[in-house]
Each structure stands twice: as C-alpha cells, then as structure tokens.
mmCIF file of C-alpha atoms in Angstrom:
data_model
loop_
_atom_site.group_PDB
_atom_site.id
_atom_site.type_symbol
_atom_site.label_atom_id
_atom_site.label_comp_id
_atom_site.label_asym_id
_atom_site.label_seq_id
_atom_site.Cartn_x
_atom_site.Cartn_y
_atom_site.Cartn_z
ATOM 1 C CA MET A 946 -81.117 -11.851 32.395
ATOM 2 C CA GLY A 947 -81.977 -15.096 30.687
ATOM 3 C CA PHE A 948 -80.363 -18.396 31.743
ATOM 4 C CA ASN A 949 -81.331 -21.710 30.154
ATOM 5 C CA CYS A 950 -80.731 -25.419 30.444
ATOM 6 C CA GLY A 951 -81.097 -27.796 27.514
ATOM 7 C CA ILE A 952 -82.699 -31.202 28.147
ATOM 8 C CA VAL A 953 -80.918 -33.832 26.164
ATOM 9 C CA GLY A 954 -80.922 -37.606 25.944
ATOM 10 C CA LEU A 955 -81.446 -40.569 23.657
ATOM 11 C CA PRO A 956 -84.886 -41.305 22.241
ATOM 12 C CA ASN A 957 -87.490 -42.851 24.532
ATOM 13 C CA VAL A 958 -85.810 -41.947 27.860
ATOM 14 C CA GLY A 959 -88.650 -39.655 29.019
ATOM 15 C CA LYS A 960 -87.006 -36.379 28.020
ATOM 16 C CA SER A 961 -90.018 -34.806 26.373
ATOM 17 C CA THR A 962 -92.408 -36.203 29.000
ATOM 18 C CA LEU A 963 -90.453 -34.320 31.595
ATOM 19 C CA PHE A 964 -90.428 -31.158 29.509
ATOM 20 C CA ASN A 965 -94.188 -31.389 28.899
ATOM 21 C CA ALA A 966 -94.803 -31.967 32.650
ATOM 22 C CA LEU A 967 -92.603 -28.889 33.420
ATOM 23 C CA THR A 968 -94.543 -26.624 31.079
ATOM 24 C CA SER A 969 -97.924 -28.026 32.028
ATOM 25 C CA THR A 970 -97.196 -27.421 35.722
ATOM 26 C CA ALA A 971 -96.186 -23.864 34.881
ATOM 27 C CA GLN A 972 -99.372 -23.304 32.982
ATOM 28 C CA ALA A 973 -101.408 -24.716 35.833
ATOM 29 C CA GLU A 974 -99.724 -22.195 38.157
ATOM 30 C CA ALA A 975 -100.287 -19.281 35.810
ATOM 31 C CA ALA A 976 -102.691 -17.649 38.275
ATOM 32 C CA ASN A 977 -99.669 -17.191 40.567
ATOM 33 C CA TYR A 978 -96.688 -17.037 38.229
ATOM 34 C CA PRO A 979 -96.613 -15.683 34.666
ATOM 35 C CA PHE A 980 -95.705 -18.407 32.113
ATOM 36 C CA CYS A 981 -94.903 -18.234 28.474
ATOM 37 C CA THR A 982 -93.865 -20.618 25.780
ATOM 38 C CA ILE A 983 -91.150 -18.816 23.830
ATOM 39 C CA GLU A 984 -91.059 -21.453 21.085
ATOM 40 C CA PRO A 985 -92.764 -24.873 20.927
ATOM 41 C CA ASN A 986 -89.728 -26.417 22.596
ATOM 42 C CA VAL A 987 -88.825 -23.688 25.089
ATOM 43 C CA GLY A 988 -90.527 -23.198 28.421
ATOM 44 C CA ARG A 989 -90.040 -20.522 31.080
ATOM 45 C CA VAL A 990 -90.546 -21.990 34.538
ATOM 46 C CA ALA A 991 -90.581 -20.451 38.007
ATOM 47 C CA VAL A 992 -87.754 -21.478 40.385
ATOM 48 C CA PRO A 993 -89.455 -22.608 43.567
ATOM 49 C CA ASP A 994 -88.405 -20.447 46.510
ATOM 50 C CA PRO A 995 -90.604 -20.178 49.647
ATOM 51 C CA ARG A 996 -88.630 -17.059 50.754
ATOM 52 C CA ILE A 997 -90.467 -14.703 48.443
ATOM 53 C CA ASP A 998 -93.860 -16.004 49.701
ATOM 54 C CA MET A 999 -92.730 -15.279 53.280
ATOM 55 C CA LEU A 1000 -91.514 -11.754 52.301
ATOM 56 C CA GLY A 1001 -94.861 -11.205 50.494
ATOM 57 C CA LYS A 1002 -96.750 -11.932 53.724
ATOM 58 C CA LEU A 1003 -94.498 -9.834 55.895
ATOM 59 C CA SER A 1004 -94.711 -6.858 53.513
ATOM 60 C CA ASN A 1005 -98.353 -7.377 52.539
ATOM 61 C CA SER A 1006 -97.226 -7.280 48.879
ATOM 62 C CA GLU A 1007 -99.833 -7.079 46.130
ATOM 63 C CA LYS A 1008 -97.695 -9.396 43.982
ATOM 64 C CA VAL A 1009 -95.156 -12.126 44.516
ATOM 65 C CA ILE A 1010 -92.823 -12.739 41.575
ATOM 66 C CA PRO A 1011 -90.292 -15.582 41.432
ATOM 67 C CA THR A 1012 -87.129 -15.802 39.325
ATOM 68 C CA PHE A 1013 -87.258 -17.957 36.170
ATOM 69 C CA LEU A 1014 -85.258 -20.532 34.301
ATOM 70 C CA GLU A 1015 -85.697 -21.351 30.618
ATOM 71 C CA ILE A 1016 -85.831 -25.102 29.797
ATOM 72 C CA VAL A 1017 -85.096 -26.028 26.143
ATOM 73 C CA ASP A 1018 -86.296 -29.444 24.870
ATOM 74 C CA ILE A 1019 -83.703 -30.482 22.339
ATOM 75 C CA ALA A 1020 -84.399 -33.241 19.773
ATOM 76 C CA GLY A 1021 -83.355 -36.716 20.854
ATOM 77 C CA LEU A 1022 -79.710 -37.445 20.119
ATOM 78 C CA VAL A 1023 -78.672 -40.671 18.320
ATOM 79 C CA ARG A 1024 -75.288 -42.334 17.819
ATOM 80 C CA GLY A 1025 -73.621 -40.583 14.886
ATOM 81 C CA ALA A 1026 -75.164 -37.155 15.538
ATOM 82 C CA SER A 1027 -71.691 -35.593 15.349
ATOM 83 C CA LYS A 1028 -71.591 -36.810 11.789
ATOM 84 C CA GLY A 1029 -75.141 -35.624 10.940
ATOM 85 C CA GLU A 1030 -77.136 -38.675 11.879
ATOM 86 C CA GLY A 1031 -80.700 -38.071 12.903
ATOM 87 C CA LEU A 1032 -81.161 -34.320 13.455
ATOM 88 C CA GLY A 1033 -77.406 -34.132 13.968
ATOM 89 C CA ASN A 1034 -76.399 -30.629 13.051
ATOM 90 C CA GLN A 1035 -79.687 -29.119 14.249
ATOM 91 C CA PHE A 1036 -79.341 -30.913 17.592
ATOM 92 C CA LEU A 1037 -75.744 -29.673 18.010
ATOM 93 C CA GLY A 1038 -76.638 -26.205 16.964
ATOM 94 C CA HIS A 1039 -79.359 -25.950 19.610
ATOM 95 C CA ILE A 1040 -77.236 -27.385 22.389
ATOM 96 C CA ARG A 1041 -74.369 -24.959 21.733
ATOM 97 C CA GLU A 1042 -76.744 -22.129 22.596
ATOM 98 C CA VAL A 1043 -77.696 -23.326 26.157
ATOM 99 C CA ASP A 1044 -75.873 -22.378 29.346
ATOM 100 C CA ALA A 1045 -75.999 -25.879 30.934
ATOM 101 C CA VAL A 1046 -76.997 -29.393 30.029
ATOM 102 C CA ILE A 1047 -79.653 -31.550 31.747
ATOM 103 C CA GLU A 1048 -79.098 -35.127 30.539
ATOM 104 C CA VAL A 1049 -82.041 -37.455 31.054
ATOM 105 C CA LEU A 1050 -81.120 -41.110 31.487
ATOM 106 C CA ARG A 1051 -83.577 -43.986 31.420
ATOM 107 C CA CYS A 1052 -83.357 -45.832 34.734
ATOM 108 C CA PHE A 1053 -86.512 -48.041 34.464
ATOM 109 C CA ASP A 1054 -87.533 -51.311 32.853
ATOM 110 C CA ASP A 1055 -90.632 -51.358 30.619
ATOM 111 C CA PRO A 1056 -91.018 -53.964 27.875
ATOM 112 C CA ASN A 1057 -93.572 -51.742 26.199
ATOM 113 C CA ILE A 1058 -91.114 -48.911 25.570
ATOM 114 C CA THR A 1059 -88.381 -49.780 23.251
ATOM 115 C CA HIS A 1060 -84.740 -48.655 23.790
ATOM 116 C CA VAL A 1061 -82.527 -47.804 20.763
ATOM 117 C CA ASP A 1062 -79.904 -50.215 22.061
ATOM 118 C CA GLU A 1063 -82.514 -52.827 23.097
ATOM 119 C CA SER A 1064 -81.316 -52.994 26.804
ATOM 120 C CA ILE A 1065 -81.277 -50.616 29.763
ATOM 121 C CA ASP A 1066 -77.962 -49.262 30.754
ATOM 122 C CA PRO A 1067 -77.859 -45.618 31.768
ATOM 123 C CA LEU A 1068 -74.019 -45.488 31.911
ATOM 124 C CA ARG A 1069 -73.782 -46.678 28.387
ATOM 125 C CA ASP A 1070 -76.382 -44.177 27.271
ATOM 126 C CA ALA A 1071 -74.431 -41.393 29.052
ATOM 127 C CA GLU A 1072 -71.328 -42.474 27.297
ATOM 128 C CA THR A 1073 -73.100 -42.400 23.936
ATOM 129 C CA VAL A 1074 -74.297 -38.851 24.484
ATOM 130 C CA GLU A 1075 -70.983 -37.633 25.812
ATOM 131 C CA THR A 1076 -69.036 -39.325 22.978
ATOM 132 C CA GLU A 1077 -71.127 -37.542 20.396
ATOM 133 C CA LEU A 1078 -70.707 -34.184 22.057
ATOM 134 C CA MET A 1079 -66.971 -34.685 22.431
ATOM 135 C CA LEU A 1080 -66.618 -35.655 18.786
ATOM 136 C CA ALA A 1081 -68.555 -32.490 17.813
ATOM 137 C CA ASP A 1082 -66.219 -30.321 20.035
ATOM 138 C CA LEU A 1083 -63.166 -32.136 18.610
ATOM 139 C CA GLU A 1084 -64.163 -31.401 15.028
ATOM 140 C CA SER A 1085 -64.896 -27.766 15.953
ATOM 141 C CA VAL A 1086 -61.474 -27.227 17.576
ATOM 142 C CA GLU A 1087 -59.539 -29.085 14.912
ATOM 143 C CA ARG A 1088 -61.214 -26.939 12.200
ATOM 144 C CA ARG A 1089 -60.321 -23.708 13.887
ATOM 145 C CA ILE A 1090 -56.844 -24.334 15.284
ATOM 146 C CA ASP A 1091 -54.683 -24.659 12.194
ATOM 147 C CA PRO A 1092 -55.615 -21.204 10.679
ATOM 148 C CA LEU A 1093 -55.004 -19.706 14.115
ATOM 149 C CA ARG A 1094 -51.583 -21.352 14.403
ATOM 150 C CA LYS A 1095 -50.524 -19.715 11.142
ATOM 151 C CA LYS A 1096 -51.795 -16.370 12.392
ATOM 152 C CA ALA A 1097 -50.217 -16.732 15.850
ATOM 153 C CA THR A 1098 -46.693 -15.878 14.795
ATOM 154 C CA GLY A 1099 -47.255 -12.133 14.839
ATOM 155 C CA ASP A 1100 -50.619 -11.885 16.632
ATOM 156 C CA ARG A 1101 -50.623 -11.938 20.455
ATOM 157 C CA GLN A 1102 -54.393 -12.657 20.706
ATOM 158 C CA ALA A 1103 -54.233 -15.493 18.211
ATOM 159 C CA LYS A 1104 -51.274 -16.969 20.195
ATOM 160 C CA ALA A 1105 -53.304 -16.881 23.399
ATOM 161 C CA GLU A 1106 -56.271 -18.515 21.698
ATOM 162 C CA VAL A 1107 -54.084 -21.267 20.287
ATOM 163 C CA ALA A 1108 -52.647 -21.969 23.755
ATOM 164 C CA VAL A 1109 -56.184 -22.476 25.156
ATOM 165 C CA MET A 1110 -57.323 -24.556 22.192
ATOM 166 C CA GLU A 1111 -54.285 -26.853 22.454
ATOM 167 C CA LYS A 1112 -55.207 -27.568 26.123
ATOM 168 C CA VAL A 1113 -58.711 -28.368 25.028
ATOM 169 C CA LEU A 1114 -57.606 -30.437 22.088
ATOM 170 C CA ALA A 1115 -55.405 -32.643 24.345
ATOM 171 C CA VAL A 1116 -58.271 -33.568 26.693
ATOM 172 C CA LEU A 1117 -60.770 -34.178 23.826
ATOM 173 C CA GLN A 1118 -58.264 -36.448 22.063
ATOM 174 C CA ASP A 1119 -57.801 -38.265 25.375
ATOM 175 C CA GLY A 1120 -61.589 -38.956 25.411
ATOM 176 C CA LYS A 1121 -62.429 -36.440 28.127
ATOM 177 C CA PRO A 1122 -64.850 -33.514 28.024
ATOM 178 C CA ALA A 1123 -63.613 -29.967 27.501
ATOM 179 C CA ARG A 1124 -64.629 -28.988 31.056
ATOM 180 C CA THR A 1125 -61.775 -31.118 32.389
ATOM 181 C CA ALA A 1126 -59.081 -29.053 30.722
ATOM 182 C CA GLU A 1127 -56.975 -26.926 33.138
ATOM 183 C CA ILE A 1128 -57.802 -23.412 32.124
ATOM 184 C CA ALA A 1129 -56.294 -20.453 33.993
ATOM 185 C CA ALA A 1130 -58.502 -17.685 35.190
ATOM 186 C CA GLU A 1131 -57.147 -15.194 32.583
ATOM 187 C CA GLU A 1132 -57.900 -17.741 29.870
ATOM 188 C CA GLN A 1133 -61.522 -18.244 30.800
ATOM 189 C CA PRO A 1134 -62.908 -15.527 28.384
ATOM 190 C CA ILE A 1135 -61.192 -17.316 25.435
ATOM 191 C CA PHE A 1136 -62.425 -20.721 26.670
ATOM 192 C CA ARG A 1137 -66.016 -19.476 26.947
ATOM 193 C CA HIS A 1138 -65.832 -17.861 23.481
ATOM 194 C CA LEU A 1139 -65.086 -21.304 22.022
ATOM 195 C CA GLN A 1140 -68.736 -22.333 22.869
ATOM 196 C CA LEU A 1141 -67.791 -25.929 23.416
ATOM 197 C CA ILE A 1142 -70.710 -28.258 24.296
ATOM 198 C CA THR A 1143 -68.660 -30.395 26.777
ATOM 199 C CA ALA A 1144 -67.472 -27.281 28.599
ATOM 200 C CA LYS A 1145 -70.972 -26.697 29.867
ATOM 201 C CA PRO A 1146 -71.921 -27.908 33.361
ATOM 202 C CA ILE A 1147 -74.072 -31.009 33.392
ATOM 203 C CA LEU A 1148 -76.919 -32.368 35.589
ATOM 204 C CA TYR A 1149 -77.878 -36.004 35.240
ATOM 205 C CA VAL A 1150 -81.631 -36.701 35.661
ATOM 206 C CA CYS A 1151 -82.420 -40.361 36.466
ATOM 207 C CA ASN A 1152 -85.899 -41.118 35.140
ATOM 208 C CA VAL A 1153 -87.070 -43.941 37.336
ATOM 209 C CA ASP A 1154 -90.230 -46.040 37.695
ATOM 210 C CA GLU A 1155 -92.909 -44.854 40.134
ATOM 211 C CA ASP A 1156 -91.859 -47.271 42.927
ATOM 212 C CA SER A 1157 -88.300 -45.883 42.830
ATOM 213 C CA ALA A 1158 -89.227 -42.179 42.897
ATOM 214 C CA ALA A 1159 -88.410 -41.703 46.579
ATOM 215 C CA GLU A 1160 -85.167 -43.608 46.920
ATOM 216 C CA GLY A 1161 -84.025 -44.397 43.406
ATOM 217 C CA ASN A 1162 -82.913 -47.857 42.251
ATOM 218 C CA GLU A 1163 -79.816 -49.772 41.107
ATOM 219 C CA TYR A 1164 -79.642 -47.895 37.830
ATOM 220 C CA SER A 1165 -79.829 -44.478 39.488
ATOM 221 C CA GLN A 1166 -77.278 -45.457 42.058
ATOM 222 C CA ARG A 1167 -74.756 -46.169 39.280
ATOM 223 C CA VAL A 1168 -75.517 -42.774 37.744
ATOM 224 C CA ALA A 1169 -75.050 -41.118 41.195
ATOM 225 C CA GLU A 1170 -71.588 -42.731 41.507
ATOM 226 C CA LYS A 1171 -70.650 -41.450 37.996
ATOM 227 C CA ALA A 1172 -71.890 -37.974 38.868
ATOM 228 C CA ALA A 1173 -69.908 -37.891 42.148
ATOM 229 C CA ALA A 1174 -66.736 -38.936 40.343
ATOM 230 C CA GLU A 1175 -67.190 -36.085 37.806
ATOM 231 C CA GLY A 1176 -68.391 -33.423 40.267
ATOM 232 C CA ALA A 1177 -71.676 -33.297 38.348
ATOM 233 C CA GLY A 1178 -75.174 -32.961 39.758
ATOM 234 C CA VAL A 1179 -77.808 -35.713 39.828
ATOM 235 C CA VAL A 1180 -81.553 -35.668 40.431
ATOM 236 C CA ILE A 1181 -83.992 -38.626 40.670
ATOM 237 C CA VAL A 1182 -87.366 -38.052 38.928
ATOM 238 C CA SER A 1183 -90.241 -40.236 37.774
ATOM 239 C CA ALA A 1184 -91.551 -38.750 34.585
ATOM 240 C CA ALA A 1185 -94.717 -40.815 34.925
ATOM 241 C CA ILE A 1186 -95.463 -39.283 38.355
ATOM 242 C CA GLU A 1187 -94.580 -35.751 37.186
ATOM 243 C CA ALA A 1188 -96.983 -36.131 34.251
ATOM 244 C CA GLU A 1189 -99.758 -37.115 36.640
ATOM 245 C CA VAL A 1190 -98.950 -34.212 39.051
ATOM 246 C CA SER A 1191 -98.959 -31.705 36.116
ATOM 247 C CA GLN A 1192 -102.632 -32.671 35.413
ATOM 248 C CA LEU A 1193 -103.890 -31.908 38.945
ATOM 249 C CA GLY A 1194 -105.652 -28.590 39.412
ATOM 250 C CA SER A 1195 -104.477 -27.027 42.594
ATOM 251 C CA PRO A 1196 -101.267 -26.996 44.631
ATOM 252 C CA GLU A 1197 -103.091 -28.688 47.499
ATOM 253 C CA GLU A 1198 -104.181 -31.634 45.261
ATOM 254 C CA ARG A 1199 -100.618 -31.989 43.921
ATOM 255 C CA GLN A 1200 -99.122 -32.026 47.426
ATOM 256 C CA GLU A 1201 -101.692 -34.542 48.621
ATOM 257 C CA TYR A 1202 -100.968 -36.855 45.684
ATOM 258 C CA LEU A 1203 -97.200 -36.568 46.291
ATOM 259 C CA GLU A 1204 -97.602 -37.318 49.979
ATOM 260 C CA SER A 1205 -99.728 -40.412 49.143
ATOM 261 C CA LEU A 1206 -96.596 -41.666 47.298
ATOM 262 C CA GLY A 1207 -94.262 -40.889 50.129
ATOM 263 C CA LEU A 1208 -92.728 -37.838 48.341
ATOM 264 C CA ALA A 1209 -92.104 -34.532 50.066
ATOM 265 C CA GLU A 1210 -92.010 -32.493 46.893
ATOM 266 C CA ALA A 1211 -92.281 -32.823 43.076
ATOM 267 C CA GLY A 1212 -89.192 -34.109 41.344
ATOM 268 C CA LEU A 1213 -89.524 -31.274 38.944
ATOM 269 C CA ASP A 1214 -89.075 -28.726 41.758
ATOM 270 C CA ARG A 1215 -85.778 -30.421 42.610
ATOM 271 C CA LEU A 1216 -84.831 -30.462 38.943
ATOM 272 C CA ILE A 1217 -85.489 -26.752 38.508
ATOM 273 C CA ARG A 1218 -83.589 -25.800 41.672
ATOM 274 C CA SER A 1219 -80.704 -28.040 40.673
ATOM 275 C CA GLY A 1220 -80.618 -26.521 37.192
ATOM 276 C CA HIS A 1221 -80.478 -23.060 38.788
ATOM 277 C CA ALA A 1222 -77.654 -24.157 41.085
ATOM 278 C CA LEU A 1223 -75.843 -25.824 38.146
ATOM 279 C CA LEU A 1224 -75.434 -22.364 36.548
ATOM 280 C CA ASP A 1225 -73.836 -21.094 39.779
ATOM 281 C CA LEU A 1226 -76.690 -18.618 40.226
ATOM 282 C CA ILE A 1227 -77.868 -16.975 43.446
ATOM 283 C CA THR A 1228 -81.047 -15.224 44.288
ATOM 284 C CA TYR A 1229 -81.428 -11.875 46.047
ATOM 285 C CA LEU A 1230 -84.788 -10.455 47.008
ATOM 286 C CA THR A 1231 -86.633 -7.134 46.995
ATOM 287 C CA THR A 1232 -89.828 -6.480 48.887
ATOM 288 C CA GLY A 1233 -92.385 -3.794 49.567
ATOM 289 C CA PRO A 1234 -96.209 -3.228 49.510
ATOM 290 C CA LYS A 1235 -96.283 -3.342 45.705
ATOM 291 C CA GLU A 1236 -94.329 -6.568 45.164
ATOM 292 C CA SER A 1237 -91.914 -9.046 46.621
ATOM 293 C CA ARG A 1238 -89.571 -10.375 43.939
ATOM 294 C CA ALA A 1239 -86.694 -12.727 43.380
ATOM 295 C CA TRP A 1240 -83.828 -11.713 41.162
ATOM 296 C CA THR A 1241 -81.069 -13.892 39.679
ATOM 297 C CA VAL A 1242 -77.371 -12.993 39.454
ATOM 298 C CA ARG A 1243 -74.103 -14.915 38.959
ATOM 299 C CA ARG A 1244 -72.375 -15.880 42.213
ATOM 300 C CA GLY A 1245 -69.789 -13.231 42.956
ATOM 301 C CA ALA A 1246 -71.859 -10.341 41.492
ATOM 302 C CA THR A 1247 -71.296 -6.884 43.058
ATOM 303 C CA ALA A 1248 -74.102 -4.727 44.370
ATOM 304 C CA PRO A 1249 -74.088 -2.411 41.246
ATOM 305 C CA GLU A 1250 -74.156 -5.533 38.923
ATOM 306 C CA ALA A 1251 -77.092 -6.903 40.865
ATOM 307 C CA ALA A 1252 -78.841 -3.506 40.650
ATOM 308 C CA GLY A 1253 -78.347 -3.547 36.851
ATOM 309 C CA VAL A 1254 -80.490 -6.714 36.686
ATOM 310 C CA ILE A 1255 -83.476 -4.599 37.754
ATOM 311 C CA HIS A 1256 -82.644 -1.643 35.533
ATOM 312 C CA SER A 1257 -79.524 -0.266 33.869
ATOM 313 C CA ASP A 1258 -80.180 3.114 35.552
ATOM 314 C CA PHE A 1259 -79.869 1.452 38.930
ATOM 315 C CA GLU A 1260 -76.308 0.378 38.073
ATOM 316 C CA ARG A 1261 -75.359 3.510 36.299
ATOM 317 C CA GLY A 1262 -76.466 5.794 39.163
ATOM 318 C CA PHE A 1263 -75.691 3.414 42.071
ATOM 319 C CA ILE A 1264 -75.171 5.093 45.451
ATOM 320 C CA CYS A 1265 -75.510 2.280 47.949
ATOM 321 C CA ALA A 1266 -77.365 -0.949 48.775
ATOM 322 C CA GLU A 1267 -79.359 -1.258 52.015
ATOM 323 C CA VAL A 1268 -79.076 -4.959 52.873
ATOM 324 C CA ILE A 1269 -80.842 -7.160 55.368
ATOM 325 C CA ALA A 1270 -80.108 -10.882 55.555
ATOM 326 C CA TYR A 1271 -83.235 -12.873 54.881
ATOM 327 C CA ASP A 1272 -83.118 -14.713 58.215
ATOM 328 C CA ASP A 1273 -82.818 -11.446 60.072
ATOM 329 C CA PHE A 1274 -85.697 -9.915 58.040
ATOM 330 C CA VAL A 1275 -87.962 -12.877 58.988
ATOM 331 C CA ALA A 1276 -86.810 -13.123 62.602
ATOM 332 C CA CYS A 1277 -87.518 -9.435 63.145
ATOM 333 C CA GLY A 1278 -90.935 -9.604 61.366
ATOM 334 C CA GLY A 1279 -90.264 -7.109 58.582
ATOM 335 C CA GLU A 1280 -88.121 -4.379 57.170
ATOM 336 C CA GLN A 1281 -88.687 -1.649 59.778
ATOM 337 C CA ALA A 1282 -88.301 -3.945 62.735
ATOM 338 C CA ALA A 1283 -85.090 -5.292 61.211
ATOM 339 C CA LYS A 1284 -83.752 -1.724 60.792
ATOM 340 C CA ASP A 1285 -84.741 -0.892 64.391
ATOM 341 C CA ALA A 1286 -82.758 -4.007 65.569
ATOM 342 C CA GLY A 1287 -79.650 -2.770 63.685
ATOM 343 C CA LYS A 1288 -79.823 -5.609 61.113
ATOM 344 C CA MET A 1289 -79.783 -3.301 58.032
ATOM 345 C CA ARG A 1290 -76.330 -2.572 56.601
ATOM 346 C CA GLN A 1291 -75.423 0.069 54.000
ATOM 347 C CA GLU A 1292 -73.078 -1.483 51.461
ATOM 348 C CA GLY A 1293 -71.052 0.200 48.757
ATOM 349 C CA ARG A 1294 -69.922 -0.685 45.213
ATOM 350 C CA ASP A 1295 -67.590 -3.511 46.380
ATOM 351 C CA HIS A 1296 -70.289 -5.450 48.200
ATOM 352 C CA ILE A 1297 -70.602 -9.022 46.968
ATOM 353 C CA VAL A 1298 -74.289 -10.008 46.950
ATOM 354 C CA GLN A 1299 -75.147 -13.121 48.990
ATOM 355 C CA ASP A 1300 -77.886 -15.623 48.336
ATOM 356 C CA GLY A 1301 -80.985 -14.410 50.236
ATOM 357 C CA ASP A 1302 -79.901 -10.823 50.695
ATOM 358 C CA VAL A 1303 -83.004 -8.529 50.880
ATOM 359 C CA ILE A 1304 -81.848 -5.326 49.170
ATOM 360 C CA LEU A 1305 -83.068 -1.798 48.667
ATOM 361 C CA PHE A 1306 -80.934 0.030 46.068
ATOM 362 C CA ARG A 1307 -80.289 3.778 46.379
ATOM 363 C CA PHE A 1308 -79.452 5.450 43.078
ATOM 364 C CA ASN A 1309 -79.351 8.746 41.286
ATOM 365 C CA VAL A 1310 -79.354 9.311 37.569
#
C-alpha cells in the first residue's frame, strides 16, 4: 500500500535540500532498511519506529523491516502557476497525484540566498502557494460543473456530484481551501474523486537557521499560530543541519552530532512521522524468528483489511486475528509469555486494528 507526500514551496526555501537530505539519509541506512529511488524526484523513506527494533530483539528476528513513506519533490511553485507560469501545469499535475502536502516555508534570514519576493515572510509565502492551489481547484470545478448541471436533471449520480461541487465552489470562491467545505460522510467518495489539491491534508515545515533548530524563531512561531488556527500540522527543521547529518556515516555519529547541537533527534525523523500521521495512518506489527515488521493501514481498518496489506489471500481466507498490545508484549518479554499471562486476544472480522497491535493472522484459502 503506497502512501506519498509531496514537498512543495516557493523557489529557494530549502525544499530540495530537505528532500536530498531525506534520500541521502535513507541511502546511508541502506544496510538496515531497503531504499529505492523510484524516479529522480521520488524517495522511499523508512518511518522511524523503535517498536519494531524492540520486537526484533525479543523475537530474535533475522530481519527488522519498517513501514515506508514516499516523498515526492515537486518543482518549485511560482506566482501564476495556476495560469501556467513557471512549470505551472506540470507542477499542478504532480501535486494532484499525492495523498498529502508538505509545504516548506523559509523561516531564516540569509542575504546570500535570494527570495523571489525579496523579503522573508513565511505567511505571505504560504498565502501565495495556497492562492495558486485554490485558483487551480476553482478552475477545475468551474470547468466540470456546468456540463454536470445539464446532465443532473434526469441523472441521480450527476445530481449528487453537482451538490458536492457546489459546496466546494462556494468555499473556493470565498477564498478558502476545499478542505473547509462541509461534506457529509456519504458525500466523501464524490469529494475524493474530484482530486482537489486544497482538499489534501497539509503539514507546514518551517526551515529555520541552525541556531533556531531546537526552539524555532519568530517566523516559525507565526507559522505555528497559522497551523493551529487551521488544524494543520507543523514541524521545525533546519535543512542545513539535516544536510550535514545526512553526510555522517553511522547512526552513532549522527546522534552525537545532534546532541552537540542540543537536539534529541533529527528534524527529518519528526517530518517523516508527522507526514505519516498527516495521512491518518496507523502501524500494526508482526513478529517472529524470521522477521519483525511494521505495516501501515488507514485508521479504522478492520482485521481482514489489515491482513490484506500483507497478502490478498490473508484477507480472502481470514479466520481470526491473534492480537497482543505492544506494551503487553514487551512487558511480558515476548509472545509466549504474553499468551501465558492471558494478554493474547482472538479477534474476528469486526475488530478495528489499533496502532501498535502485534498481530498473527489465521487464514485458510
């Protein structure tokens, strides 16, 4: 199951530096985690999760395999992109294909790095990006709604689609992103099918100077306030530091360097975890002598749906799921001890998988 986040932003905000640091770090960790570059601008990165390492130790697993997130580096957006300026249509085509948007905002001063608007103002930059995306969505909805209105007279599906598009059209014309439209649960499939850019969840990444990497600065504080008002995510990262970290050879060297700067972990680790959370994903775990592995599912997935992530046969022939909560697994010191302590539960088809469930699926095909 592939989930991806697109990194967007204006030119010279540090977007590609962050992407390159992400992919370089992944390559440096290739001995532990498989990495592949799908295209020159697409990286597949491991989601940091110490739980699988612990399960690997307790189960004496030969391999430990994390779950992954695809990060897509999308060409820098410029004002007028919705009308084809810069890489306009190519940019918008790429961003429509991602599941969520990571928007990098420049939150540092540096006279040696020019800004397209000749001054530093992350809120203005965010507004520029959002305006272009809203204009693109507005043009898309306006182009499609009139033919549907004509068709809606005798077509129930077309009538339902028009109702959703009119809600979206109203918020876009009011200068608000599509995600703010009030869409009923039964209308969600139609809404998703529209593939609107501003319907996607968003994570703001404040690219700060090295001295501000731990606590942020005045610029990042303003972005944090904006994110809080919108219900969006925000992460503080120093692309300069992450670029340095990505060049260090071992995890021990990287950790030592980060600690010398007063940082508990790499900003990119927080970014990846936040991107994972942004998609409303959870992780369940499997473990045994052969491998301990993390698997990704949408929040609310049932046990058979989670089994299908491993193999379609697991879902098709699902019998039950043997579930142990991660904390119980660790507290008991392993699978058999957890079973002996009565911590293993047999769950049926209606079980909703929880983050951190350690699961063994029983199936028959």
